[in-house]
Coordinates of C-alpha atoms in Angstrom, one line a residue:
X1 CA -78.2 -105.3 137.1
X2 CA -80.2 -102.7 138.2
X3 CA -84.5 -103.0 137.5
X4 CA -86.8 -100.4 137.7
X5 CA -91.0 -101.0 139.2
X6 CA -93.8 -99.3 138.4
X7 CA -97.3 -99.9 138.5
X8 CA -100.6 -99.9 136.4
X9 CA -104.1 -99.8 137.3
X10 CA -105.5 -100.5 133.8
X11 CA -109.1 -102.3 134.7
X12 CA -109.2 -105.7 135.6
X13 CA -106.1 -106.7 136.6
X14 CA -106.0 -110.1 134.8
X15 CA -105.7 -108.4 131.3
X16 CA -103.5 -105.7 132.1
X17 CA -101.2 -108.4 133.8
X18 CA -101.3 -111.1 131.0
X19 CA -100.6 -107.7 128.5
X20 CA -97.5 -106.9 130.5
X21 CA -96.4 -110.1 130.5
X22 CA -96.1 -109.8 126.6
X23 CA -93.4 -107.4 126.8
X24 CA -90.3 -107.8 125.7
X25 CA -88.1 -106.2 128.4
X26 CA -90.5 -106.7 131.4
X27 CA -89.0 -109.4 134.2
X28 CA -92.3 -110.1 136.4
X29 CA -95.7 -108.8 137.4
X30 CA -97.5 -108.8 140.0
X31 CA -101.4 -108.0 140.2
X32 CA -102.4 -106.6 143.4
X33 CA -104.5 -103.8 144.8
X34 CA -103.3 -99.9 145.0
X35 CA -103.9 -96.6 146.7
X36 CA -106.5 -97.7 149.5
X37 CA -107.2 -96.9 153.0
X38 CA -107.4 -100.5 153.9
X39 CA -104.5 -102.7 154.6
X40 CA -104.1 -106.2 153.8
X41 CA -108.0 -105.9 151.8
X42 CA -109.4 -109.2 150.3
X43 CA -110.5 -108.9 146.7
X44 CA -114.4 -109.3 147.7
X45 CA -113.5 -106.2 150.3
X46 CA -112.1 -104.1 147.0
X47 CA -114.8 -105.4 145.0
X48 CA -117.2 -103.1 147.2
X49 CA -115.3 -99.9 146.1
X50 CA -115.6 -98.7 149.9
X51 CA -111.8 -99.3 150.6
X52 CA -110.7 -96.9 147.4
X53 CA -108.0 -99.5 145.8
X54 CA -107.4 -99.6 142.4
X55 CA -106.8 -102.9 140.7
X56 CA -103.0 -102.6 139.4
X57 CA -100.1 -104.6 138.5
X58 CA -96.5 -103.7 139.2
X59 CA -94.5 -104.1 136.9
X60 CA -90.8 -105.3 136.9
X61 CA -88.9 -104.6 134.1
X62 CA -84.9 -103.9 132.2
X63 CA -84.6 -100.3 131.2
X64 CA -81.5 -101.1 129.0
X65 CA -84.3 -103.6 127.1
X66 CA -88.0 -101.2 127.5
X67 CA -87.6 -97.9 128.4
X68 CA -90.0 -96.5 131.3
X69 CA -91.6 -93.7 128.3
X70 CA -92.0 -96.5 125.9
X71 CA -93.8 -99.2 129.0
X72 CA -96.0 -95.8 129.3
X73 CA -96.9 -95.3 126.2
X74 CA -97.8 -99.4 125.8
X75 CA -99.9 -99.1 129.1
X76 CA -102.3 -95.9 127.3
X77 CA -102.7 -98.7 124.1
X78 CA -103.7 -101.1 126.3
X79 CA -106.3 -98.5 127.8
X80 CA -108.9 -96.3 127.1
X81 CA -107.8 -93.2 128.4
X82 CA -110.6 -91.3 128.3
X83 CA -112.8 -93.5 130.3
X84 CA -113.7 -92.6 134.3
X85 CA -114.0 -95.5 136.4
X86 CA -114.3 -98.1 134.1
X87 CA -112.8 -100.3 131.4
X88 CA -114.4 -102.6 128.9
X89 CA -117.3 -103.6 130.4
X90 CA -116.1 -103.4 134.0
X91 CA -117.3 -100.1 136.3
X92 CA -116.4 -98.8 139.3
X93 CA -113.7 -97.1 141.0
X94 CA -111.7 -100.0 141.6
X95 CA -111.3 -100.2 137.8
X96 CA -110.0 -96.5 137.5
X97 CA -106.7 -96.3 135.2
X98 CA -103.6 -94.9 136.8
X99 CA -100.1 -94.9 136.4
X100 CA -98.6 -94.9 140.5
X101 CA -94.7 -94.6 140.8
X102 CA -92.2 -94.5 143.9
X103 CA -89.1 -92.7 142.3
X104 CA -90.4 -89.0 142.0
X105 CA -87.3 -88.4 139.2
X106 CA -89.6 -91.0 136.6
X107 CA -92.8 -88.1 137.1
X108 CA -91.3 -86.3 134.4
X109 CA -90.9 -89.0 132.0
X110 CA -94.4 -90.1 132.6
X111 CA -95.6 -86.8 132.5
X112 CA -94.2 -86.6 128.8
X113 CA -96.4 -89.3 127.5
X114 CA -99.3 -88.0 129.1
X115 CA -98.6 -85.1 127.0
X116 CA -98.4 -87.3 123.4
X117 CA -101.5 -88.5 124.8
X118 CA -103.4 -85.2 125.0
X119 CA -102.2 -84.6 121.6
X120 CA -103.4 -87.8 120.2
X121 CA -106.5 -87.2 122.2
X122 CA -107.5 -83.9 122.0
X123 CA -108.1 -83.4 125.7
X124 CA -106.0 -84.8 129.2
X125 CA -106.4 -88.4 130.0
X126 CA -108.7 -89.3 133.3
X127 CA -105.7 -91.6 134.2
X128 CA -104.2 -90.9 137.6
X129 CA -100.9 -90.6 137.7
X130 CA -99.9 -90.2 141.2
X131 CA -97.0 -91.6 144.0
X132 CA -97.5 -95.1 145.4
X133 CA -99.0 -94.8 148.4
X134 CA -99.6 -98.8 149.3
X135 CA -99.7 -102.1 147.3
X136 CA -101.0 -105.1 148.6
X137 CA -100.7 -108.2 146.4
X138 CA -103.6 -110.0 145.2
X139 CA -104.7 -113.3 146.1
X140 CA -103.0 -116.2 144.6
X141 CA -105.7 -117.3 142.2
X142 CA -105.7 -114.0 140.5
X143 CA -101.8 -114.2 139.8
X144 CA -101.1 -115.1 135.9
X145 CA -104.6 -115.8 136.1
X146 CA -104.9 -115.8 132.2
X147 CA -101.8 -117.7 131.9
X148 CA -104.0 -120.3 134.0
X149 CA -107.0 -120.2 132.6
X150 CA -106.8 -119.1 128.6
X151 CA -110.7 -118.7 128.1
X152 CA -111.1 -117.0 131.2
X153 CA -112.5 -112.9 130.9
X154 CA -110.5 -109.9 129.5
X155 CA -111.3 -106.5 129.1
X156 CA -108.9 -106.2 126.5
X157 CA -110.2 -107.0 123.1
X158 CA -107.6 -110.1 121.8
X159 CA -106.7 -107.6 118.7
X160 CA -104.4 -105.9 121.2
X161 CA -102.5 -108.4 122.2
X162 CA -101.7 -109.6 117.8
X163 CA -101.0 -105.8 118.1
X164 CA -98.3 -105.8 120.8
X165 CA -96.3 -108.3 119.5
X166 CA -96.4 -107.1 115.9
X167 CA -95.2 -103.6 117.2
X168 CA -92.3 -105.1 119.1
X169 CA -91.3 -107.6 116.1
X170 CA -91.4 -104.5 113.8
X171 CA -89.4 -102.1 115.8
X172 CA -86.6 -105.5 115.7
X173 CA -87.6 -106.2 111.9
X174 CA -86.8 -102.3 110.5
X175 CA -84.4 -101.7 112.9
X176 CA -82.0 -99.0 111.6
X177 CA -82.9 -99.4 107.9
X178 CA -82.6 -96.0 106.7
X179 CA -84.8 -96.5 103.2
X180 CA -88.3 -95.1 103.6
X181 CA -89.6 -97.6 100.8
X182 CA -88.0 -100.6 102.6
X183 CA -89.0 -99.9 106.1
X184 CA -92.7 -99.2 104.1
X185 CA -92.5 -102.5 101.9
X186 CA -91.8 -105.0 105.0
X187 CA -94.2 -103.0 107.3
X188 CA -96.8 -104.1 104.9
X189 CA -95.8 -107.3 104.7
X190 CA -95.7 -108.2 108.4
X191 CA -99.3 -106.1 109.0
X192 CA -100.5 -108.0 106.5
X193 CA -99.1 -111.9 107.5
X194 CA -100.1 -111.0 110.9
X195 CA -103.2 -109.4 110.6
X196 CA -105.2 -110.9 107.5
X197 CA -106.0 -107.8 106.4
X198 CA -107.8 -107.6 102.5
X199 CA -105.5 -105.0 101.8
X200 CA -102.7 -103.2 103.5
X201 CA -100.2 -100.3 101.5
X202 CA -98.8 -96.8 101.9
X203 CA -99.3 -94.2 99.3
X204 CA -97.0 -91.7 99.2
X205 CA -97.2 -87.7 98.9
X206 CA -96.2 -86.4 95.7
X207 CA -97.2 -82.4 95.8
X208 CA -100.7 -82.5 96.1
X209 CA -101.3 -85.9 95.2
X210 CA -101.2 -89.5 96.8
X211 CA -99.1 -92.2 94.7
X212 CA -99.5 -95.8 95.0
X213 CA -96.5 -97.4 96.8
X214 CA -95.3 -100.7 98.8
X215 CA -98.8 -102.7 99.2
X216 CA -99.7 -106.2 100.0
X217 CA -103.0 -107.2 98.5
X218 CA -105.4 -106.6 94.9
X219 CA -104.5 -103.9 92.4
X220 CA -105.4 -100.7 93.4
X221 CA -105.6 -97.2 92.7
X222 CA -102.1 -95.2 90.9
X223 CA -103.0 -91.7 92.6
X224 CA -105.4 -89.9 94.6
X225 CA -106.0 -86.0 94.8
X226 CA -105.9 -84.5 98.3
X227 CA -109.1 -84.2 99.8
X228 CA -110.2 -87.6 97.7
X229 CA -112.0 -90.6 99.3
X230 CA -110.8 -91.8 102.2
X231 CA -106.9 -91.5 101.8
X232 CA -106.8 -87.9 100.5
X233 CA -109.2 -86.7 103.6
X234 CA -106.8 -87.9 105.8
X235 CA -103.8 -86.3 104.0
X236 CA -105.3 -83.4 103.9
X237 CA -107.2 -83.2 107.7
X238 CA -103.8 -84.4 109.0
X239 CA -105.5 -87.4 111.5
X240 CA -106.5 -91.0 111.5
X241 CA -109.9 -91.8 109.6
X242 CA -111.8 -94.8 110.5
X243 CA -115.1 -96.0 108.3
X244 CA -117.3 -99.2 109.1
X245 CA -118.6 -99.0 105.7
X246 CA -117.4 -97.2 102.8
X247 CA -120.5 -97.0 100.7
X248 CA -121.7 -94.5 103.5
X249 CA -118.0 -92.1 102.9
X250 CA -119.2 -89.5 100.8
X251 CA -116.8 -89.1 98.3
X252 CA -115.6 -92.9 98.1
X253 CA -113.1 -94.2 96.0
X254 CA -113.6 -97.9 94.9
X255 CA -110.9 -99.2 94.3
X256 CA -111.9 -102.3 94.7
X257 CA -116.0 -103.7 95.2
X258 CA -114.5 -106.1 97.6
X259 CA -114.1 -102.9 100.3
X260 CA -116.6 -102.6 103.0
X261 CA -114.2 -101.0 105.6
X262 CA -111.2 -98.9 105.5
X263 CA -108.8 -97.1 108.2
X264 CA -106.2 -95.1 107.0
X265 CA -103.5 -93.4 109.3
X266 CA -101.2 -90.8 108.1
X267 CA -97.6 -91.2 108.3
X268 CA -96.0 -88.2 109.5
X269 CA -92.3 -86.9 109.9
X270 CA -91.2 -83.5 110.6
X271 CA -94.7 -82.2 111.1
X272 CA -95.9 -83.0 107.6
X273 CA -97.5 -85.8 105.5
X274 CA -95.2 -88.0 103.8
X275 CA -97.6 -91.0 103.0
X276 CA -100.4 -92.6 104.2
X277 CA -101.4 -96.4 106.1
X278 CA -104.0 -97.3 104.4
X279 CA -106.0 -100.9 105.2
X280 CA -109.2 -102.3 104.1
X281 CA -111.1 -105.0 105.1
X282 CA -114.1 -107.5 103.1
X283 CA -116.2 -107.0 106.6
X284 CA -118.5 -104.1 107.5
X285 CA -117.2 -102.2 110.5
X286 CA -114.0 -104.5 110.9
X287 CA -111.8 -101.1 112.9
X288 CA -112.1 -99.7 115.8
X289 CA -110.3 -97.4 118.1
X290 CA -107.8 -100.0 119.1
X291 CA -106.5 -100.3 115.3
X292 CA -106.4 -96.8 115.5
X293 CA -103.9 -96.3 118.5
X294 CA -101.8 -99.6 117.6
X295 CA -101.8 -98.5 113.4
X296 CA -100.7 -94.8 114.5
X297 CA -97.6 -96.5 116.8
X298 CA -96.5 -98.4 114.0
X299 CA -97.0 -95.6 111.2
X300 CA -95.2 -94.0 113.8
X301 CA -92.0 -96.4 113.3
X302 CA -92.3 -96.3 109.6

């Protein structure tokens, strides 16, 4: 059996390690430091950012179970791409992202999910992506270092990792269920077990017009007009729409007073609208950006 290694520099390398470690498909990890001019460095000689290393984790993993595109397109979920020298709350140089291989034939993979990513984003990710020069593993205290200490600090918020195992589960759960409605009516179901949201459900696109379908939650609204509240601006603008507090989106449609928060994520196939993600929450500014990126994955398996 035949592995493949690459490696991540994601932030602190205790959350991008216990992330990793989540995936289905990946065989070990190792968190060490990257692309210095020092050998052999000590994590307090990193810590400095005068010996250019990037904290990273290489990654050991079963292509025939997680392909390299798909561990890359995981990794920039797990990240915030846009960020330069820093993650979460950690800065410096030694916290820049990256993605650092040592088969030049995998560049051109990578490079392809770079280029979803300046899609998504609008503009190029800061990540590096660049051959390995040197890795140099860390110490042993900061190996699993999460697994060994489960209240210790992560950069990554702890909705990310609910988010990476509901994606894999889903991918297993629809499988190759052809039905739209189906795969719809059990995406809501797990989002909904998993996450606790007050109300999760697709509405699909009928002409110019959204119409209630598979939902998990209180009674709610039979159609909307495009351009209307919160769901018809983002079937009509095409993107993700994210609002802490709905009494604040001009244009809001109550369906229920119970609201205070709402994301909704178009789901798209063959470059056009065919429904719409739409979740609510009873808490003012419950989304973020990391619903966003994880709810646009999955709308993207739907």
């Amino acid at each position: 059996m035949s592995y493949g290694t690459i490696y991540f520099a994601g932030g602190c390398f205790w959350g991008t390690e216990h992330f990793f470690k989540g995936v289905d498909g990946v065989v070990s990890t190792m968190p060490g430091y990257a692309n210095g001019t020092l050998d052999n460095p000590s994590y307090e000689q990193v810590y400095t950012d005068s010996t250019g290393h990037a904290e990273t984790v290489q990654v050991i993993y079963d292509p025939a179970r997680v392909p390299l595109g798909k561990l890359v397109r995981l990794f920039f979920a797990s990240i915030d791409p846009l960020a330069l020298n820093r993650q979460g709350h950690d800065v410096g140089t030694r916290y820049r992202t990256g993605i650092f291989y040592t088969d030049p034939s995998e560049r051109a993979v990578i490079e392809a999910e770079f280029a979803r990513q300046e899609q998504r984003l609008g503009q190029y990710p800061v990540t590096e992506l660049q051959p390995l020069q040197s890795f140099w593993p860390a110490e042993e205290r900061h190996r699993d270092y999460l697994g060994k200490n489960t209240s210790g600090y992560c950069h990554l918020p702890l909705r990310a990792f609910k988010y990476l195992r509901l994606y894999q589960d889903l991918e297993l759960l629809l499988g190759d269920e052809k039905d739209p409605v189906a795969r719809q009516a059990q995406t809501a179901a797990l989002l909904q077990e998993r996450m606790g949201f007050f109300w999760t459900g697709f509405y699909q696109v009928q002409g110019d017009e959204l119409v209630l379908g598979p939902f998990q939650g209180p009674v709610a609204c039979f159609r909307i007009a495009r351009g209307r509240g919160v769901c018809g601006t983002a079937f009509e603008k095409k993107r993700t729409i994210v609002v802490p507090d709905v009494e604040e989106f001009p244009g809001h449609i109550a369906c229920s007073s119970l609201s205070r928060s709402e994301i909704v994520v178009p789901v798209v196939r063959d470059g056009a609208v065919r429904a719409v993600l739409d979740i609510d929450s009873t808490s003012v500014g419950f989304f973020d950006k990391t619903d966003a990126v994880w709810l646009e994955m999955v709308a993207e398996i739907v």
